[in-house]
mmCIF file of C-alpha atoms in Angstrom:
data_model
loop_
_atom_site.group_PDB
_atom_site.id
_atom_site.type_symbol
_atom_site.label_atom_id
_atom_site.label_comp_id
_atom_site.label_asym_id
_atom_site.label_seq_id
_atom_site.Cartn_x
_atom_site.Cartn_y
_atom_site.Cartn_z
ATOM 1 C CA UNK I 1 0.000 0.000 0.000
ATOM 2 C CA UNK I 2 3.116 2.470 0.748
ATOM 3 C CA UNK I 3 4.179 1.126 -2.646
ATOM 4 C CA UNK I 4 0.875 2.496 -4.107
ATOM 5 C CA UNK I 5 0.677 5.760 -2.446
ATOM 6 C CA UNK I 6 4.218 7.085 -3.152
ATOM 7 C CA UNK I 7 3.406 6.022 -6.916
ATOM 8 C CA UNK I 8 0.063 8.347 -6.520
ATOM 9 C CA UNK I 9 1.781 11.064 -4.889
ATOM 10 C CA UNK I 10 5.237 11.097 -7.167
ATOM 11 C CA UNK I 11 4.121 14.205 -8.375
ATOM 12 C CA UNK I 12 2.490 15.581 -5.423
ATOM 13 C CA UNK I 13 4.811 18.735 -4.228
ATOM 14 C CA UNK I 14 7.390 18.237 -6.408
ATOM 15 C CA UNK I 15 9.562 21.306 -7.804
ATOM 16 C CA UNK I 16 10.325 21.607 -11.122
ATOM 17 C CA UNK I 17 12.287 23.027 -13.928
ATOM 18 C CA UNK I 18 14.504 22.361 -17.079
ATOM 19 C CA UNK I 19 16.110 18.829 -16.847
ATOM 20 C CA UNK I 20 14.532 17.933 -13.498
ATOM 21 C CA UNK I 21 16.685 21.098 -11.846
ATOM 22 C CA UNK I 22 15.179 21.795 -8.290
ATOM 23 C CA UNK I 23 14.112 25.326 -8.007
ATOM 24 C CA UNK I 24 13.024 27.107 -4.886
ATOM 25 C CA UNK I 25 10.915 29.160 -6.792
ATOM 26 C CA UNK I 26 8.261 27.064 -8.542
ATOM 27 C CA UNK I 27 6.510 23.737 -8.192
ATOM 28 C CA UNK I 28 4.103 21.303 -6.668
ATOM 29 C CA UNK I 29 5.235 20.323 -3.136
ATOM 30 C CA UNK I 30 5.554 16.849 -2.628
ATOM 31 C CA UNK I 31 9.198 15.429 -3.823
ATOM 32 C CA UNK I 32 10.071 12.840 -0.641
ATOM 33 C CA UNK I 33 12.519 14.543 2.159
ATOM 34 C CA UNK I 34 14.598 16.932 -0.092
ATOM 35 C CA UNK I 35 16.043 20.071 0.819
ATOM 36 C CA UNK I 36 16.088 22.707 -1.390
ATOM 37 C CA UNK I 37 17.061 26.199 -0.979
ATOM 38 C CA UNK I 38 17.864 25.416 2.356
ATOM 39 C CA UNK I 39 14.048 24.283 2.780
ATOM 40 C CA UNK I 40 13.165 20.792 3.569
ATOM 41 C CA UNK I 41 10.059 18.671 1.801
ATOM 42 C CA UNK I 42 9.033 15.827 2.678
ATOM 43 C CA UNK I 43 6.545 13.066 3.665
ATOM 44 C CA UNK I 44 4.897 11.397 6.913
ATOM 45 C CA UNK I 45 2.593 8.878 5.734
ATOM 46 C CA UNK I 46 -0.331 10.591 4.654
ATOM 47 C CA UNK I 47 1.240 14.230 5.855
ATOM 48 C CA UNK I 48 3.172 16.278 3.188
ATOM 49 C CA UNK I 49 5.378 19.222 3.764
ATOM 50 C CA UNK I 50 7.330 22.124 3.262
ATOM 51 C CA UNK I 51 9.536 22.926 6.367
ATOM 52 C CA UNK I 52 10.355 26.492 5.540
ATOM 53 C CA UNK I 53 10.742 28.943 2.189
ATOM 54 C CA UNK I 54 11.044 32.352 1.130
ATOM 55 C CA UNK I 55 8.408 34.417 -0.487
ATOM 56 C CA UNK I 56 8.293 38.349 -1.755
ATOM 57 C CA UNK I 57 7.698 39.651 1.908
ATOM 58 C CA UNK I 58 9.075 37.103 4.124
ATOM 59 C CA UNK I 59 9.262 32.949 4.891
ATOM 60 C CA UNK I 60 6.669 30.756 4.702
ATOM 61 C CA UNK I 61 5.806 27.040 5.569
ATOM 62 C CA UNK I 62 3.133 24.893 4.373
ATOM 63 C CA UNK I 63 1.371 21.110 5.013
ATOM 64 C CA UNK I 64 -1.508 19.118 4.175
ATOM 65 C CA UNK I 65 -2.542 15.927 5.318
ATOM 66 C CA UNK I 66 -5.078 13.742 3.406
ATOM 67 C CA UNK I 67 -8.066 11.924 5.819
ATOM 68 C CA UNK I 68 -10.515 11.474 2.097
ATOM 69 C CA UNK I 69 -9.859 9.112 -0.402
ATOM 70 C CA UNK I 70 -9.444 11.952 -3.009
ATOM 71 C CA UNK I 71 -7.473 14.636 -1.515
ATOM 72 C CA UNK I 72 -9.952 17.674 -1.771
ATOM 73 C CA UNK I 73 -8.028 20.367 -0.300
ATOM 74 C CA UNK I 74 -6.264 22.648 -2.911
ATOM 75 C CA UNK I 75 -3.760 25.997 -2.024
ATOM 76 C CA UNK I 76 -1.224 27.846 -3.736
ATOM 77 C CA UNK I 77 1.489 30.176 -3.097
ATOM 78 C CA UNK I 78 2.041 33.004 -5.943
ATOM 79 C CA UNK I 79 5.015 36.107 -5.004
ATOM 80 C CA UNK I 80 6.540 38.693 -7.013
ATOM 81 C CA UNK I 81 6.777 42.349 -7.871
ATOM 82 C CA UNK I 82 3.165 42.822 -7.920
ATOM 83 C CA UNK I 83 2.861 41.023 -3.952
ATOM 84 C CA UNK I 84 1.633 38.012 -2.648
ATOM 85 C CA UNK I 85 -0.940 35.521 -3.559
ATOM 86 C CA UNK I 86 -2.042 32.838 -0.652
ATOM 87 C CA UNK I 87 -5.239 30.743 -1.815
ATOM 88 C CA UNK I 88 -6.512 27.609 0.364
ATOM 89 C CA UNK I 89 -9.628 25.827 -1.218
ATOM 90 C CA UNK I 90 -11.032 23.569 0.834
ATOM 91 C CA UNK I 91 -13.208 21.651 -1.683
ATOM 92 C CA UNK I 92 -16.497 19.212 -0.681
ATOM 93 C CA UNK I 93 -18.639 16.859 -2.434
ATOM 94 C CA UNK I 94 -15.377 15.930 -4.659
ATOM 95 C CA UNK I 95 -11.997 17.971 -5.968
ATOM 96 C CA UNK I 96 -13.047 19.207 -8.939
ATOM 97 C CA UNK I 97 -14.338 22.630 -7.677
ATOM 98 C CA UNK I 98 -11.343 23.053 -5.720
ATOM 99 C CA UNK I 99 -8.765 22.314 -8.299
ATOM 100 C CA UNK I 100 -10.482 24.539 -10.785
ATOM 101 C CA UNK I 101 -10.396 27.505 -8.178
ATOM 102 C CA UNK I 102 -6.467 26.650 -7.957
ATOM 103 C CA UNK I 103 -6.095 26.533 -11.624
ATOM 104 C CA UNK I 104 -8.019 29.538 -12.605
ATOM 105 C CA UNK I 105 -8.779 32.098 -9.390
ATOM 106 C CA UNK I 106 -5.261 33.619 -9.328
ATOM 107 C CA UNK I 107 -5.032 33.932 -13.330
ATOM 108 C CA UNK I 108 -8.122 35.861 -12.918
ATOM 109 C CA UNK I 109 -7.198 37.817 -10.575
ATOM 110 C CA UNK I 110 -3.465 38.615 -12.120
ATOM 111 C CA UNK I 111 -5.537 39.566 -15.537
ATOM 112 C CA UNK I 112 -7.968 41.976 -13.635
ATOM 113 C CA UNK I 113 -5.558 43.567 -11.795
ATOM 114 C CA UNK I 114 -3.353 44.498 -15.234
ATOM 115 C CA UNK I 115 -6.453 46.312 -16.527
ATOM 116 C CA UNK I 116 -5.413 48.902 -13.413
ATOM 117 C CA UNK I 117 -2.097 48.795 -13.638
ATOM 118 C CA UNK I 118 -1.541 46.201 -11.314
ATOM 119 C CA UNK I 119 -3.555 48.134 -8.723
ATOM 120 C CA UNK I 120 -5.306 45.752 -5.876
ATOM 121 C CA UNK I 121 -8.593 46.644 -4.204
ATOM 122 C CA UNK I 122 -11.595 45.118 -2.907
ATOM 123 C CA UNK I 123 -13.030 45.580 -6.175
ATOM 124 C CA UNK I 124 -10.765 43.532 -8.494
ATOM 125 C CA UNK I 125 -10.766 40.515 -5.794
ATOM 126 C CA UNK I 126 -14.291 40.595 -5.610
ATOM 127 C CA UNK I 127 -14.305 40.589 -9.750
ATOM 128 C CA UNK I 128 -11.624 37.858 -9.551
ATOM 129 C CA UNK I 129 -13.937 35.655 -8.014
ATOM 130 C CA UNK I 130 -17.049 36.604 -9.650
ATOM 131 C CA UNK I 131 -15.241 35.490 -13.085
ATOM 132 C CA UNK I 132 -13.772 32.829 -11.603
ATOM 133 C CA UNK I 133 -17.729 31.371 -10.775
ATOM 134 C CA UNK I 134 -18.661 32.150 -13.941
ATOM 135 C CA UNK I 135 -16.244 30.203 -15.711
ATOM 136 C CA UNK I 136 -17.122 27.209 -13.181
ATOM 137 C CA UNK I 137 -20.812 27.474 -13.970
ATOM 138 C CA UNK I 138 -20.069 27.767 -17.872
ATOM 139 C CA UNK I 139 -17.866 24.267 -17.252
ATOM 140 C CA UNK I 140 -20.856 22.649 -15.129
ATOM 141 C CA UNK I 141 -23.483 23.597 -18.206
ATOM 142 C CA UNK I 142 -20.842 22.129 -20.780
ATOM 143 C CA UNK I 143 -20.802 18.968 -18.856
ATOM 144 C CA UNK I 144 -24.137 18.646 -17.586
ATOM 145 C CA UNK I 145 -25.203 16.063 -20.005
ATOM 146 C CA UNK I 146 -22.096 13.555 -19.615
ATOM 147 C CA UNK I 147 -21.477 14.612 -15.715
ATOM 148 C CA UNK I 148 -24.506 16.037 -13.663
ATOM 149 C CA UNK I 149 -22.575 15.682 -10.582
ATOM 150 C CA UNK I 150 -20.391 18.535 -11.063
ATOM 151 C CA UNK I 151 -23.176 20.836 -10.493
ATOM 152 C CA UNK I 152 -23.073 18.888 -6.426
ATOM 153 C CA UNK I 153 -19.465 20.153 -6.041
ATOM 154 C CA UNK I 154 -17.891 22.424 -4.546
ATOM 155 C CA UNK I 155 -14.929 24.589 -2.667
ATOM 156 C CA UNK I 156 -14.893 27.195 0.107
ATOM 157 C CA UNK I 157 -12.465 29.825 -0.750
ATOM 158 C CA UNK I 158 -9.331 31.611 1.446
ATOM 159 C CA UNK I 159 -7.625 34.462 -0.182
ATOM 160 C CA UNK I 160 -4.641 36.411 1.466
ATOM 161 C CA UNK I 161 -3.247 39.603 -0.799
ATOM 162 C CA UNK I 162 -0.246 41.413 0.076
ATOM 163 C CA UNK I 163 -0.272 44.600 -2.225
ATOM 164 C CA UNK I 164 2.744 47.118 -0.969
ATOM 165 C CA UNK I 165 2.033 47.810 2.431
ATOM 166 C CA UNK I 166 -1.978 46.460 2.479
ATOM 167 C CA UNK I 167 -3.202 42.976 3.237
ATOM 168 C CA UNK I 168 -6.724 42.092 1.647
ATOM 169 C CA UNK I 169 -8.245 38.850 3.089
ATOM 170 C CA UNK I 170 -11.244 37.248 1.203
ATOM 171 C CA UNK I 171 -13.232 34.433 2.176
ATOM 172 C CA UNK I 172 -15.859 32.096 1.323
ATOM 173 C CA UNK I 173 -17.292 29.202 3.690
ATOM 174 C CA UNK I 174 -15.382 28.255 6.878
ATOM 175 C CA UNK I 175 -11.919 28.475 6.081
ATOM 176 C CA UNK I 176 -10.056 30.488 8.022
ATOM 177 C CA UNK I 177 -7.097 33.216 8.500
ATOM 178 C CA UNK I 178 -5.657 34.478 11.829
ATOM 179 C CA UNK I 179 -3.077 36.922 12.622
ATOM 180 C CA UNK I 180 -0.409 36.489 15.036
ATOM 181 C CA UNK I 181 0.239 40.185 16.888
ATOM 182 C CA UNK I 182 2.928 41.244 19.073
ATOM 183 C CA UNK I 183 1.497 42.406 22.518
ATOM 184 C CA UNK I 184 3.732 45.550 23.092
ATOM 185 C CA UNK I 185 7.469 44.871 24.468
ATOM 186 C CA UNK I 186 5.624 41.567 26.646
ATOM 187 C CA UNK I 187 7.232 39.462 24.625
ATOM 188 C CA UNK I 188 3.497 37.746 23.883
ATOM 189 C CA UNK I 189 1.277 37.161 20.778
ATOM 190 C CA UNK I 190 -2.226 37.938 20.137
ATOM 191 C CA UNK I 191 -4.325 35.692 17.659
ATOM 192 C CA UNK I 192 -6.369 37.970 15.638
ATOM 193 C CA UNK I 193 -8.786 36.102 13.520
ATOM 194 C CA UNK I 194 -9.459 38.016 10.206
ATOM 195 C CA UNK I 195 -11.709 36.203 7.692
ATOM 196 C CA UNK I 196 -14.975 35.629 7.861
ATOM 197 C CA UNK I 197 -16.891 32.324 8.248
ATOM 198 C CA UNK I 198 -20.074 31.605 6.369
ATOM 199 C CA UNK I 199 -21.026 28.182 8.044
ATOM 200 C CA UNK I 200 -24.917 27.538 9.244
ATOM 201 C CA UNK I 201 -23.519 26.330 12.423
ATOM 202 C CA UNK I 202 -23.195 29.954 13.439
ATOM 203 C CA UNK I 203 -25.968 31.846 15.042
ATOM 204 C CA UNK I 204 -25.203 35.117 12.950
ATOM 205 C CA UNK I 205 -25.207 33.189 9.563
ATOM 206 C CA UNK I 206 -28.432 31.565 10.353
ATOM 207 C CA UNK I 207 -29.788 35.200 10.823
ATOM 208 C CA UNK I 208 -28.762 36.579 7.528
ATOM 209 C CA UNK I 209 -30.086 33.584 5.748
ATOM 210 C CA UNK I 210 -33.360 34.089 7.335
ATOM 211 C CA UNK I 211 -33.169 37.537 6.655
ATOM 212 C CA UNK I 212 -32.673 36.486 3.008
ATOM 213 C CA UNK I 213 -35.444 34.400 2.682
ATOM 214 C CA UNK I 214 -37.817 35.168 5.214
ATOM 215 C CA UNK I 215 -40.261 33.070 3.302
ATOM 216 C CA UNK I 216 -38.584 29.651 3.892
ATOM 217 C CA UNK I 217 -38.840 28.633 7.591
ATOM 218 C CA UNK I 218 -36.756 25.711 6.254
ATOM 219 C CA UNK I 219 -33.674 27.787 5.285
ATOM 220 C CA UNK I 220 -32.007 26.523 7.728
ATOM 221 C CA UNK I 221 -32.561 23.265 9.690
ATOM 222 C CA UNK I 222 -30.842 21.214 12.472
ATOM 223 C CA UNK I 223 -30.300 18.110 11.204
ATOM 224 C CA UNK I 224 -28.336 15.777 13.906
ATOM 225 C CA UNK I 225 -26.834 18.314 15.991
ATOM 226 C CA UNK I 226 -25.846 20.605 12.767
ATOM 227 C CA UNK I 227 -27.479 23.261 11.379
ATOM 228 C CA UNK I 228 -27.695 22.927 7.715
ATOM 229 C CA UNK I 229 -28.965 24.862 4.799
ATOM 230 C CA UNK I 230 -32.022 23.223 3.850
ATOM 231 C CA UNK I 231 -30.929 20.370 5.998
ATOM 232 C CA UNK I 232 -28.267 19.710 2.966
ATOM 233 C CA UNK I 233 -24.730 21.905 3.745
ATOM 234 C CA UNK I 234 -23.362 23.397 5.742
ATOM 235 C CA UNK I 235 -21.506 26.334 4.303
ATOM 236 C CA UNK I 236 -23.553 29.276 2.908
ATOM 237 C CA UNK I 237 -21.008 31.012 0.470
ATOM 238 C CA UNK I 238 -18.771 28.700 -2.041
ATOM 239 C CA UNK I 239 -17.878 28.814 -5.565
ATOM 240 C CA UNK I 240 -19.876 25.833 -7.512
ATOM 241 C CA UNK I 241 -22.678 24.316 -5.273
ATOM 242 C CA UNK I 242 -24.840 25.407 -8.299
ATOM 243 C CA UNK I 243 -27.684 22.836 -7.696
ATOM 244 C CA UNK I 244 -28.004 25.282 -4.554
ATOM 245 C CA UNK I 245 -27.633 28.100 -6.863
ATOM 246 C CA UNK I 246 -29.699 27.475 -9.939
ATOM 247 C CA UNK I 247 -32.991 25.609 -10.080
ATOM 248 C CA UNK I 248 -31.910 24.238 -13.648
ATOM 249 C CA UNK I 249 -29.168 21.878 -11.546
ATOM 250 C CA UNK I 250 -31.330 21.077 -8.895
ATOM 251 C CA UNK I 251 -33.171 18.193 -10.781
ATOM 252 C CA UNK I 252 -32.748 14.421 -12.206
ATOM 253 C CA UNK I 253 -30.245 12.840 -12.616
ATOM 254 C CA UNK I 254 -28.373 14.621 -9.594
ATOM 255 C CA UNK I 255 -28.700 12.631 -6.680
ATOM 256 C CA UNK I 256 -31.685 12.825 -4.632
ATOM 257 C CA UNK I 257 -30.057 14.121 -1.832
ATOM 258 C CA UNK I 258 -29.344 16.793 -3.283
ATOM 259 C CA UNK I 259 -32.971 17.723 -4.476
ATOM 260 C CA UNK I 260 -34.472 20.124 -3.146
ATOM 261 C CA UNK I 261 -38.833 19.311 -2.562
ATOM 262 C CA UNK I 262 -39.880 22.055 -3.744
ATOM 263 C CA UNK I 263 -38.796 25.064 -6.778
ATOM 264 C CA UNK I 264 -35.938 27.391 -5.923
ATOM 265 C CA UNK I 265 -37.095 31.053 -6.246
ATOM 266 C CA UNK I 266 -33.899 32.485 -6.160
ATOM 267 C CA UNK I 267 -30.054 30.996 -5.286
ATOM 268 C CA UNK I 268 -29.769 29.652 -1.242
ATOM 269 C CA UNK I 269 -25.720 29.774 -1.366
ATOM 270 C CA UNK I 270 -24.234 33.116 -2.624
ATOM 271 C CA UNK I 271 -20.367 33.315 -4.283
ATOM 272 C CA UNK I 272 -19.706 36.647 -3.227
ATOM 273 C CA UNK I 273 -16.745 36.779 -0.956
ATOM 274 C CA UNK I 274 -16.746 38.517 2.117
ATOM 275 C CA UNK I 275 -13.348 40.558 1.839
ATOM 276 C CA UNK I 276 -11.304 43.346 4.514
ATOM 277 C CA UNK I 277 -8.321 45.433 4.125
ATOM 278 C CA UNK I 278 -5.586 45.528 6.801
ATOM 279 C CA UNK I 279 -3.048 47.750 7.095
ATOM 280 C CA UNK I 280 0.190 45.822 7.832
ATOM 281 C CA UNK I 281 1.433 47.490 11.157
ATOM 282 C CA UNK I 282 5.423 45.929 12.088
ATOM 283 C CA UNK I 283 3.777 44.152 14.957
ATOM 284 C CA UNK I 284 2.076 41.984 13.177
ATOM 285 C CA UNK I 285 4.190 39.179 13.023
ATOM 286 C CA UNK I 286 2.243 35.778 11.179
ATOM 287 C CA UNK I 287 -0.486 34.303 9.346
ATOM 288 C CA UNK I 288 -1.788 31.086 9.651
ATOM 289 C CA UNK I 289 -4.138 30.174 7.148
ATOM 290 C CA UNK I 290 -5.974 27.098 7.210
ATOM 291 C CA UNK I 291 -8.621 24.850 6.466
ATOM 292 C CA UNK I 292 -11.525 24.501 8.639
ATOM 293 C CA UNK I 293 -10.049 20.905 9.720
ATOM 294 C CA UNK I 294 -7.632 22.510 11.510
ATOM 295 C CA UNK I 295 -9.753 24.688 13.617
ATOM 296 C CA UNK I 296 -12.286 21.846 14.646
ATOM 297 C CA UNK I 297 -9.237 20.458 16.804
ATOM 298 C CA UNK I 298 -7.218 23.870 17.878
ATOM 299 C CA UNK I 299 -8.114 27.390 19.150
ATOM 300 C CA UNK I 300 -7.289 30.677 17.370
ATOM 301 C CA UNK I 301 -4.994 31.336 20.372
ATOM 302 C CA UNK I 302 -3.445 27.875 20.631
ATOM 303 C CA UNK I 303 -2.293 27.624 16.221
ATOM 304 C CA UNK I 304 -0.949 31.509 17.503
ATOM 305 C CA UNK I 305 0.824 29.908 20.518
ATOM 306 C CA UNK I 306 2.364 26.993 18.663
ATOM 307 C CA UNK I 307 3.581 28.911 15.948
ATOM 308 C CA UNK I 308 5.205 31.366 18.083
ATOM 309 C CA UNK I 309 6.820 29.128 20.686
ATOM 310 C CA UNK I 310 8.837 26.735 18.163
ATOM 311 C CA UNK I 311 11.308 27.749 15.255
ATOM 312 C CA UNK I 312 10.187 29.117 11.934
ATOM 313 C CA UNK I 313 11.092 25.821 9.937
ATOM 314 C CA UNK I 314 8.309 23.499 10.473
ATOM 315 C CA UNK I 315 5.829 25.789 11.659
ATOM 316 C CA UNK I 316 3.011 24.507 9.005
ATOM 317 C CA UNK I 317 4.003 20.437 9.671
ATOM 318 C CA UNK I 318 3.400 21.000 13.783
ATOM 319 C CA UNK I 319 0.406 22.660 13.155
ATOM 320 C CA UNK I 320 -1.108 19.885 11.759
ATOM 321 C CA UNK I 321 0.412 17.347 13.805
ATOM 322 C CA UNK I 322 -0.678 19.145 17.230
ATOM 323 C CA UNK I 323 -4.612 18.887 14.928
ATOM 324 C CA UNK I 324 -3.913 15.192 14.826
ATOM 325 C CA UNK I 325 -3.129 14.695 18.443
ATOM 326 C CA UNK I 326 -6.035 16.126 19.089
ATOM 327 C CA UNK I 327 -7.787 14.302 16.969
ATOM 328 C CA UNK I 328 -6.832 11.347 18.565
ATOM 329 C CA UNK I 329 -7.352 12.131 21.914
ATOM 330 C CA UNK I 330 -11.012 13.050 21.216
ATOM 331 C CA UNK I 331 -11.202 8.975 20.103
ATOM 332 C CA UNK I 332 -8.937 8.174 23.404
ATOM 333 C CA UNK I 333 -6.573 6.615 21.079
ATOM 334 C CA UNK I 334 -2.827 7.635 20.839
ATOM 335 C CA UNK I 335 -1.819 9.426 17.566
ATOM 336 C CA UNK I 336 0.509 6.706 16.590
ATOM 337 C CA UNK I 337 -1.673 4.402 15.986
ATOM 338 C CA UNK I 338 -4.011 7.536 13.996
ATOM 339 C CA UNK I 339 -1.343 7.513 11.506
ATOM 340 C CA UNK I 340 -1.743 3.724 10.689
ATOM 341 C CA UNK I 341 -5.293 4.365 9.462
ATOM 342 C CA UNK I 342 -5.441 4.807 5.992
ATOM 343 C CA UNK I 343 -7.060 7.749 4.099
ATOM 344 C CA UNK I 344 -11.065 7.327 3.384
ATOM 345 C CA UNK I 345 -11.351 5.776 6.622
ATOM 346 C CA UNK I 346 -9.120 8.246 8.243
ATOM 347 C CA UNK I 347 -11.585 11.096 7.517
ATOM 348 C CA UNK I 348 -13.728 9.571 10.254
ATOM 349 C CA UNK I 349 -11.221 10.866 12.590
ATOM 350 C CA UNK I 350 -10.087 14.068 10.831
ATOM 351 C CA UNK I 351 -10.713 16.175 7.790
ATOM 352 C CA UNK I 352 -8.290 16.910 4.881
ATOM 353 C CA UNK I 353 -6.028 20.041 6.659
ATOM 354 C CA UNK I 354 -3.792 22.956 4.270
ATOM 355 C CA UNK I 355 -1.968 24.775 6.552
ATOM 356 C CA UNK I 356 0.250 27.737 5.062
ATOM 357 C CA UNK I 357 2.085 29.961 7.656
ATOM 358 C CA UNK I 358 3.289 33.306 6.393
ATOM 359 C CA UNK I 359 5.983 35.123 8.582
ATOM 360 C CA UNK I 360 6.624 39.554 7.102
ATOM 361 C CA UNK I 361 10.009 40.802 7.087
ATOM 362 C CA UNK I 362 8.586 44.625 7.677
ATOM 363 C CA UNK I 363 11.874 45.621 6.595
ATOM 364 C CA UNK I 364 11.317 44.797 3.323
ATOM 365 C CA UNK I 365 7.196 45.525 3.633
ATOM 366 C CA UNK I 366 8.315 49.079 4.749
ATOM 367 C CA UNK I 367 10.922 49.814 1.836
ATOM 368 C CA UNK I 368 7.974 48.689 -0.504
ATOM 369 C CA UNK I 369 10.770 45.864 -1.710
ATOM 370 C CA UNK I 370 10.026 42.378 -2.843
ATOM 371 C CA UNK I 371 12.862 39.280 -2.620
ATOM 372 C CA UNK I 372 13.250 37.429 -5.241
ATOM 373 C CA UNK I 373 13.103 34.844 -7.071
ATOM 374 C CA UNK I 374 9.343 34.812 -7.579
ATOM 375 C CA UNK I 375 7.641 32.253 -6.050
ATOM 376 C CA UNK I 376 4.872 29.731 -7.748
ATOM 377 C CA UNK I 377 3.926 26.794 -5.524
ATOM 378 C CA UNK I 378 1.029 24.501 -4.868
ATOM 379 C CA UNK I 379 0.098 21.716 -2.343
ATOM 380 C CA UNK I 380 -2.011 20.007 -5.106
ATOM 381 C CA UNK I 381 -1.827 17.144 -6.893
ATOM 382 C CA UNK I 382 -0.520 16.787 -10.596
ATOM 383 C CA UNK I 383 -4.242 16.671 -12.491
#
């Protein structure tokens, strides 16, 4: 079985370039305990990694462990003159949502952003994303007739920007971003949490959905101790998810769970991201971004602990180990023996987990400089 899974994952992480040259600078993350640029990747079973790297503004570090039988996480790394790029799509119902956001969100967004001059604001996220639906939807149409489950798919959506001296989060679904702070000369660190979540679980979501369809007592349900959107999902903003979006997907032959018992007036889950501005202050010292199955097993304030209390290189990898632990201790089993249960049945335990942690060098944020080599990496695999 180790056999089979290095075979799947050969490409998985892996940097490339002209005659198999490792490069620092571009790639898919996966490779098998190299180091490279002074950064170590490797593997743990089903846990990939990238120990530490450089990117325009700083260092980085980045995992992912797989609990479903098709990975259906997806995240990407883009840095250069124009800033910083940091996507983590944490996909549901299969990966092809979640690999199409990887393939095409930050192309959009790069092609927007040239029409001002390389100029980032609110409004050429918000129109990255918007395309970046509408090319999903157009692909769900095309394939409706050989592959009608591709309008049950899905992907929540975590964007970090870092445009001169501005950070722009934008988020849809339950993903989510927190910022590690300096607490004056203490020597602590704040967690800041900075994105949004749309999940039904939380009591303000549930308002604004009843707000939007005050029609529908059956917006929202509770459906074995989670609230769900009519008793189906649980996130309320994705891109895809269009048999929740358009009533022509929300028929035969789509799986009758997914069917909804009566016609859909108008769309229950929304793609419009929920996006702030921050202004990058020299005490802000991290990010962690993250997929929601890391924040069912830590706290804001314990990710923000770990990170701060252990060296740079790694930071990502212990993230999702300390997840794990957890994990297993909520079963009262130990975590070595979590790691001998293979993926599919593992995600009874745990979900697929991205973790990306992004440390600023406000030196170089401050001087409006960018280090190079530009960076282009993704914890995906080869598809």
């Amino acid at each position: 079985m180790l056999r089979g899974l290095m075979n799947l994952f050969s490409l998985c992480w892996k940097p490339f370039g002209p005659d198999g040259e490792n490069h620092d600078t571009n790639g898919v993350l996966g490779g098998g305990g190299s180091t490279t640029g002074g950064s170590r990747e490797g593997k743990d079973g089903l846990l990939w990694f990238r120990d530490i790297g450089k990117y325009g503004s700083g260092e980085f570090s980045m995992a992912v462990v797989q609990a479903n039988q098709v990975l259906e996480d997806q995240s990407q790394i883009e840095s250069g003159q124009f800033g910083t790029f940091v996507g983590i799509y944490d996909g549901h119902g299969g990966p092809e949502a979640a690999r199409y956001v990887c393939d095409h969100l930050f192309s959009n967004f790069r092609a927007i952003t040239a029409e001002s001059h390389g100029v980032v604001t609110a409004e050429t996220i918000q129109r990255a994303f918007r395309q970046t639906e509408e090319g999903f939807t157009t692909l769900v149409s095309e394939l409706w007739g050989s592959r009608p489950n591709m309008a049950t798919v899905g992907t929540c959506c975590l964007v970090g920007v870092i445009y001169q001296q501005t950070l722009f989060i934008a988020s849809l679904g339950d993903s989510r971003v927190v910022l590690g702070k300096k607490v004056g000369n203490t020597g602590g660190m704040a967690a800041m949490q900075l994105s949004t979540e749309h999940n039904a679980n939380i009591e303000a979501i549930r308002h604004e959905l009843k707000e939007l369809h005050p029609n529908d007592p059956q917006i929202v349900v509770l459906k074995h101790g989670v609230w769900r959107i009519k008793g189906i999902i649980q996130v309320s903003r994705s891109i895809g998810d269009l048999y929740m979006k358009h009533a022509q997907y929300n028929r035969e032959p789509i799986n009758a769970k997914f069917r909804l018992p009566e016609p859909m007036n108008m769309p229950l889950l929304s793609a419009n991201p929920t996006i702030i501005s921050h202004p990058l202050h020299p005490s802000d010292s991290f990010l962690i971004f993250a997929s929601d199955g890391l924040w069912e097993h830590l706290s804001n304030e314990k990710a923000v602990d770990i990170v701060h209390s252990h060296p740079r290189a790694g930071s990502a990898k212990r993230l999702v180990k300390a997840a794990l632990q957890e994990a297993a201790r909520k079963r009262e089993m130990r975590y070595s023996d979590l790691r001998k249960i293979d993926k599919k049945v593992r995600r009874h335990f745990h979900d697929d987990i991205t973790v990306i942690v992004l440390f600023f060098n406000h030196d170089l944020i401050s001087r409006g400089a960018v280090q190079d080599p530009p960076v282009s990496i993704r914890s995906a695999l080869e598809h």
